Amino acid sequence: MTAATTIRPTRDPRELSDDLSAALLTPSTPEEMSRLLTDLCTPAEIRTLAERWHVARLLDGTQLSYRDIHEATGVSTTTIVRVARFLRQEPHKGYRAAIDKLGAEYADR
């Protein structure tokens, strides 16, 4: 059975999120992920996601202040504070899991 025959229209946020999460798990290389993101997102959305990820790595891996990160990257302090909150306080731990998983890879660069 193909996905086209099993999918049905929905507005359910949880179902939509779960389906997107499953799709985001399908690329096996950075190049494949880049192609998927290019199809899914506008260039501005990709830039925003990339900036948030970069800020998370800077917050985790450096002693830079929020102001220093803002000046070096141009990312707003509001976004930096939000990323810091999700990195350090929120229960989702998505940034933390990704940083920990990729830590060895980044250390080798």
Backbone as a chain_set.jsonl record, in Angstrom:
{"seq": "MTAATTIRPTRDPRELSDDLSAALLTPSTPEEMSRLLTDLCTPAEIRTLAERWHVARLLDGTQLSYRDIHEATGVSTTTIVRVARFLRQEPHKGYRAAIDKLGAEYADR", "coords": {"N": [[0.839, -1.176, 0.0], [0.584, 2.212, -0.814], [1.735, 5.443, 0.343], [0.063, 7.404, -0.625], [-2.403, 6.186, -0.742], [-3.027, 5.752, 1.901], [-2.989, 8.068, 3.37], [-4.907, 10.704, 4.771], [-6.827, 13.726, 4.668], [-6.171, 16.115, 7.24], [-6.447, 18.23, 10.121], [-5.392, 18.043, 12.513], [-3.095, 19.005, 14.857], [-1.201, 17.385, 16.221], [-1.103, 15.008, 14.731], [-0.22, 16.049, 12.288], [2.292, 17.031, 13.087], [3.548, 14.646, 13.913], [3.655, 13.283, 11.459], [5.299, 15.0, 9.962], [7.629, 14.813, 11.525], [8.302, 12.12, 11.092], [8.897, 12.259, 8.357], [11.133, 13.925, 8.442], [12.984, 12.254, 9.519], [13.767, 10.625, 7.459], [15.918, 11.376, 5.61], [19.301, 10.37, 4.991], [21.708, 11.552, 4.77], [23.509, 14.692, 5.091], [23.164, 16.123, 2.702], [20.835, 15.018, 1.566], [19.019, 15.808, 3.546], [19.216, 18.563, 3.288], [18.074, 18.896, 0.757], [15.439, 18.06, 1.298], [14.667, 19.979, 3.223], [14.838, 22.251, 1.628], [12.72, 21.807, -0.103], [10.594, 21.803, 1.721], [10.68, 24.235, 3.156], [10.814, 27.85, 3.082], [13.535, 29.927, 1.889], [14.038, 31.827, 3.92], [12.911, 30.597, 6.171], [14.55, 28.349, 6.428], [16.972, 29.623, 6.957], [16.341, 30.798, 9.431], [15.922, 28.505, 11.046], [18.502, 27.4, 10.851], [20.016, 29.428, 12.037], [19.012, 29.357, 14.666], [19.865, 26.808, 15.449], [22.634, 27.179, 15.283], [22.98, 29.152, 17.25], [22.213, 27.651, 19.507], [24.309, 25.815, 19.598], [26.445, 27.6, 20.039], [25.719, 28.666, 22.545], [25.911, 26.381, 24.097], [28.543, 25.52, 23.683], [30.375, 27.561, 24.114], [31.581, 30.38, 26.021], [30.361, 32.701, 25.435], [28.532, 35.725, 25.816], [25.016, 36.599, 25.652], [24.786, 39.013, 24.322], [27.272, 39.126, 22.983], [26.94, 36.954, 21.247], [24.782, 37.883, 19.759], [25.98, 40.149, 18.524], [27.96, 38.9, 17.003], [26.552, 37.221, 15.294], [24.193, 38.407, 14.435], [21.723, 37.531, 15.129], [18.691, 38.056, 16.832], [18.462, 39.206, 20.229], [16.208, 38.359, 21.541], [15.566, 35.957, 20.234], [17.864, 34.528, 20.896], [17.608, 34.35, 23.697], [15.285, 32.796, 23.799], [16.155, 30.401, 22.565], [18.115, 29.68, 24.433], [16.52, 29.222, 26.679], [15.013, 26.99, 25.818], [17.1, 25.224, 25.433], [18.164, 24.928, 28.003], [16.139, 24.857, 29.986], [13.515, 23.983, 29.285], [11.364, 21.072, 29.067], [11.519, 19.477, 26.769], [14.005, 18.979, 25.555], [15.171, 18.778, 23.023], [17.191, 20.267, 21.633], [19.346, 19.659, 23.337], [19.569, 16.849, 23.088], [20.244, 16.581, 20.365], [22.634, 18.047, 20.227], [24.254, 16.568, 21.987], [24.29, 14.108, 20.644], [25.566, 14.762, 18.271], [27.937, 15.734, 19.172], [30.49, 14.396, 19.233], [31.029, 14.249, 16.507], [31.226, 16.992, 15.798], [33.41, 17.65, 17.369], [35.445, 16.431, 16.031], [35.825, 17.997, 13.814]], "CA": [[0.0, 0.0, 0.0], [1.386, 3.42, -0.901], [1.359, 6.535, 1.238], [-1.041, 8.144, -1.233], [-3.67, 5.513, -0.473], [-3.286, 5.665, 3.329], [-3.066, 9.385, 3.985], [-6.188, 11.383, 4.674], [-6.713, 15.119, 5.099], [-6.311, 16.341, 8.675], [-6.038, 19.514, 10.709], [-4.925, 17.713, 13.85], [-1.69, 19.419, 14.987], [-0.345, 16.267, 16.646], [-0.941, 14.122, 13.573], [0.634, 16.763, 11.327], [3.641, 17.057, 13.641], [4.107, 13.292, 13.853], [3.941, 12.98, 10.058], [6.493, 15.776, 9.611], [8.772, 14.214, 12.22], [8.659, 10.899, 10.361], [9.547, 12.664, 7.099], [12.455, 14.477, 8.754], [13.88, 11.142, 9.851], [14.098, 9.813, 6.283], [17.229, 11.611, 4.973], [20.418, 9.682, 5.643], [22.916, 12.373, 4.619], [23.215, 16.122, 5.138], [22.701, 16.569, 1.383], [19.425, 14.64, 1.452], [18.26, 16.677, 4.448], [19.185, 19.888, 2.669], [17.068, 18.864, -0.315], [14.112, 18.005, 1.91], [14.381, 21.29, 3.806], [14.624, 23.186, 0.523], [11.357, 21.58, -0.577], [9.623, 22.09, 2.776], [10.779, 25.562, 3.768], [11.32, 28.984, 2.314], [14.914, 30.237, 2.285], [14.034, 32.528, 5.212], [12.645, 29.615, 7.228], [15.773, 27.551, 6.591], [17.949, 30.48, 7.638], [15.921, 30.922, 10.828], [16.241, 27.237, 11.702], [19.967, 27.276, 10.918], [20.498, 30.378, 13.037], [18.671, 28.848, 16.007], [20.763, 25.691, 15.73], [23.956, 27.756, 15.517], [22.93, 29.791, 18.565], [22.215, 26.584, 20.513], [25.687, 25.298, 19.698], [27.271, 28.623, 20.671], [25.367, 28.723, 23.963], [26.389, 25.168, 24.745], [29.967, 25.244, 23.516], [31.246, 28.712, 24.361], [31.241, 31.23, 27.164], [29.914, 33.977, 24.899], [27.302, 36.29, 26.363], [23.955, 36.78, 24.658], [25.144, 40.202, 23.544], [28.363, 38.734, 22.08], [26.367, 36.105, 20.2], [24.007, 38.787, 18.902], [26.895, 40.969, 17.714], [28.709, 38.047, 16.07], [25.691, 36.5, 14.354], [23.06, 39.205, 13.995], [20.486, 36.944, 15.642], [18.132, 38.93, 17.865], [18.615, 38.73, 21.603], [14.972, 37.65, 21.872], [15.733, 34.586, 19.747], [18.929, 33.907, 21.696], [17.015, 34.017, 24.994], [14.356, 31.678, 23.583], [16.958, 29.193, 22.345], [18.737, 29.344, 25.723], [15.468, 28.652, 27.542], [14.711, 25.636, 25.357], [18.305, 24.415, 25.63], [18.514, 24.715, 29.408], [15.056, 24.781, 30.966], [12.283, 23.316, 28.835], [11.462, 19.615, 29.215], [11.597, 18.768, 25.488], [15.415, 18.568, 25.429], [15.525, 18.493, 21.633], [18.529, 20.811, 21.356], [20.325, 18.91, 24.135], [19.749, 15.517, 22.493], [20.957, 16.717, 19.088], [24.009, 18.482, 20.514], [24.977, 15.434, 22.559], [24.454, 13.084, 19.616], [26.517, 15.232, 17.264], [29.116, 16.271, 19.845], [31.72, 13.748, 18.771], [31.247, 14.641, 15.11], [31.711, 18.364, 15.795], [34.736, 17.67, 17.991], [36.404, 15.948, 15.031], [35.949, 18.938, 12.701]], "C": [[0.891, 1.25, 0.0], [0.88, 4.477, 0.061], [0.167, 7.306, 0.69], [-2.379, 7.495, -0.935], [-4.002, 5.464, 1.016], [-3.426, 7.032, 3.992], [-4.455, 9.981, 3.772], [-5.999, 12.819, 5.142], [-6.925, 15.23, 6.615], [-5.913, 17.766, 9.02], [-5.465, 19.303, 12.098], [-3.439, 18.052, 13.991], [-0.757, 18.277, 15.365], [-0.067, 15.316, 15.478], [-0.024, 14.765, 12.532], [2.086, 16.768, 11.795], [4.308, 15.684, 13.574], [4.497, 12.91, 12.424], [5.187, 13.726, 9.591], [7.738, 15.178, 10.261], [9.238, 12.946, 11.516], [9.379, 11.238, 9.059], [10.956, 13.178, 7.355], [13.463, 13.404, 9.154], [14.33, 10.345, 8.631], [15.44, 10.133, 5.625], [18.35, 10.911, 5.742], [21.733, 10.438, 5.485], [22.533, 13.844, 4.768], [22.678, 16.661, 3.804], [21.23, 16.229, 1.17], [18.551, 15.526, 2.34], [18.142, 18.074, 3.868], [18.137, 19.944, 1.56], [15.651, 18.834, 0.249], [13.731, 19.362, 2.51], [14.111, 22.336, 2.729], [13.219, 23.035, -0.048], [10.313, 22.018, 0.445], [9.547, 23.561, 3.176], [11.171, 26.635, 2.759], [12.781, 29.206, 2.706], [14.98, 30.95, 3.64], [13.781, 31.56, 6.369], [13.871, 28.746, 7.482], [16.825, 28.362, 7.334], [17.618, 30.614, 9.118], [16.239, 29.651, 11.609], [17.749, 27.073, 11.888], [20.546, 28.215, 11.97], [20.204, 29.891, 14.451], [19.588, 27.697, 16.394], [22.167, 26.211, 16.051], [24.023, 28.413, 16.893], [22.96, 28.733, 19.671], [23.615, 26.025, 20.704], [26.614, 26.307, 20.362], [26.994, 28.71, 22.17], [25.923, 27.528, 24.722], [27.904, 25.055, 24.754], [30.914, 26.392, 23.743], [30.801, 29.429, 25.628], [30.747, 32.6, 26.7], [28.625, 34.433, 25.577], [26.255, 36.384, 25.258], [24.294, 37.949, 23.749], [26.256, 39.871, 22.547], [27.844, 37.871, 20.929], [25.565, 36.958, 19.224], [24.926, 39.573, 17.966], [27.625, 40.131, 16.667], [27.831, 37.436, 14.986], [24.572, 37.342, 13.755], [21.722, 38.65, 14.438], [19.997, 37.809, 16.796], [18.334, 38.335, 19.254], [17.358, 37.997, 22.065], [15.066, 36.195, 21.438], [16.786, 33.859, 20.569], [18.391, 33.477, 23.055], [16.078, 32.817, 24.863], [15.121, 30.375, 23.39], [17.589, 28.744, 23.662], [17.723, 28.69, 26.66], [15.152, 27.218, 27.126], [15.909, 24.705, 25.547], [18.465, 24.013, 27.089], [17.346, 24.429, 30.341], [13.857, 23.951, 30.534], [12.456, 21.799, 28.858], [11.662, 18.838, 27.912], [12.988, 18.206, 25.23], [15.82, 18.182, 24.018], [16.9, 19.009, 21.26], [19.583, 19.962, 22.055], [20.611, 17.554, 23.5], [20.558, 15.606, 21.206], [22.411, 17.121, 19.31], [24.825, 17.314, 21.057], [25.264, 14.37, 21.504], [25.528, 13.475, 18.604], [27.836, 15.722, 17.863], [30.425, 15.691, 19.355], [32.052, 14.153, 17.345], [31.805, 16.058, 15.036], [33.114, 18.471, 16.387], [35.826, 17.263, 16.989], [36.633, 16.936, 13.902], [37.102, 19.893, 12.917]], "O": [[1.859, 1.313, 0.757], [-0.254, 4.416, 0.535], [-0.652, 7.808, 1.459], [-3.396, 8.185, -0.88], [-5.141, 5.166, 1.374], [-3.95, 7.114, 5.103], [-5.084, 9.784, 2.733], [-5.099, 13.096, 5.934], [-7.753, 14.524, 7.19], [-5.148, 18.412, 8.305], [-5.096, 20.259, 12.78], [-2.607, 17.449, 13.314], [0.369, 18.214, 14.871], [1.066, 14.88, 15.273], [0.842, 14.1, 11.964], [3.001, 16.539, 11.004], [5.482, 15.571, 13.224], [5.538, 12.292, 12.203], [6.035, 13.155, 8.905], [8.78, 15.052, 9.618], [10.439, 12.726, 11.361], [10.356, 10.583, 8.697], [11.871, 12.903, 6.58], [14.67, 13.643, 9.124], [15.191, 9.474, 8.754], [16.07, 9.21, 5.108], [18.347, 10.866, 6.972], [22.761, 10.01, 6.011], [21.369, 14.205, 4.592], [21.831, 17.555, 3.791], [20.466, 17.047, 0.658], [17.469, 15.945, 1.93], [17.083, 18.697, 3.948], [17.402, 20.924, 1.441], [14.762, 19.509, -0.269], [12.609, 19.834, 2.328], [13.255, 23.204, 2.9], [12.595, 24.024, -0.433], [9.264, 22.545, 0.075], [8.472, 24.069, 3.496], [11.777, 26.353, 1.726], [13.218, 28.722, 3.75], [15.895, 30.694, 4.424], [14.381, 31.7, 7.435], [14.191, 28.443, 8.631], [17.49, 27.851, 8.234], [18.51, 30.552, 9.964], [16.77, 29.721, 12.717], [18.212, 26.66, 12.951], [21.459, 27.842, 12.707], [21.054, 29.999, 15.335], [20.039, 27.617, 17.537], [22.809, 25.733, 16.986], [25.006, 28.251, 17.616], [23.663, 28.904, 20.667], [24.054, 25.79, 21.83], [27.473, 25.928, 21.158], [27.922, 28.816, 22.972], [26.357, 27.66, 25.866], [28.488, 24.555, 25.715], [32.126, 26.237, 23.587], [29.768, 29.107, 26.216], [30.718, 33.549, 27.484], [27.743, 33.626, 25.871], [26.574, 36.262, 24.075], [24.104, 37.872, 22.535], [26.192, 40.288, 21.391], [28.257, 38.037, 19.781], [25.657, 36.778, 18.01], [24.678, 39.652, 16.763], [27.879, 40.608, 15.561], [28.306, 37.161, 13.884], [24.061, 37.022, 12.682], [20.684, 39.245, 14.149], [20.786, 38.244, 17.634], [18.372, 37.116, 19.424], [17.445, 37.099, 22.903], [14.688, 35.297, 22.189], [16.609, 32.687, 20.902], [18.678, 32.373, 23.518], [16.077, 31.929, 25.714], [14.772, 29.356, 23.987], [17.594, 27.552, 23.971], [18.039, 27.72, 27.349], [15.036, 26.333, 27.974], [15.73, 23.513, 25.798], [18.857, 22.884, 27.383], [17.541, 23.816, 31.391], [13.248, 23.277, 31.365], [13.567, 21.297, 28.688], [11.951, 17.643, 27.957], [13.13, 17.085, 24.743], [16.711, 17.354, 23.83], [17.692, 18.293, 20.647], [20.59, 19.589, 21.453], [21.77, 17.155, 23.385], [21.458, 14.797, 20.979], [23.313, 16.598, 18.656], [25.96, 17.097, 20.633], [26.354, 13.798, 21.473], [26.298, 12.633, 18.14], [28.751, 16.086, 17.125], [31.372, 16.432, 19.09], [33.215, 14.375, 17.01], [32.755, 16.307, 14.294], [33.913, 19.297, 15.947], [36.974, 17.695, 17.091], [37.546, 16.742, 13.099], [37.353, 20.756, 12.076]]}, "num_chains": 1, "name": "protein.A"}
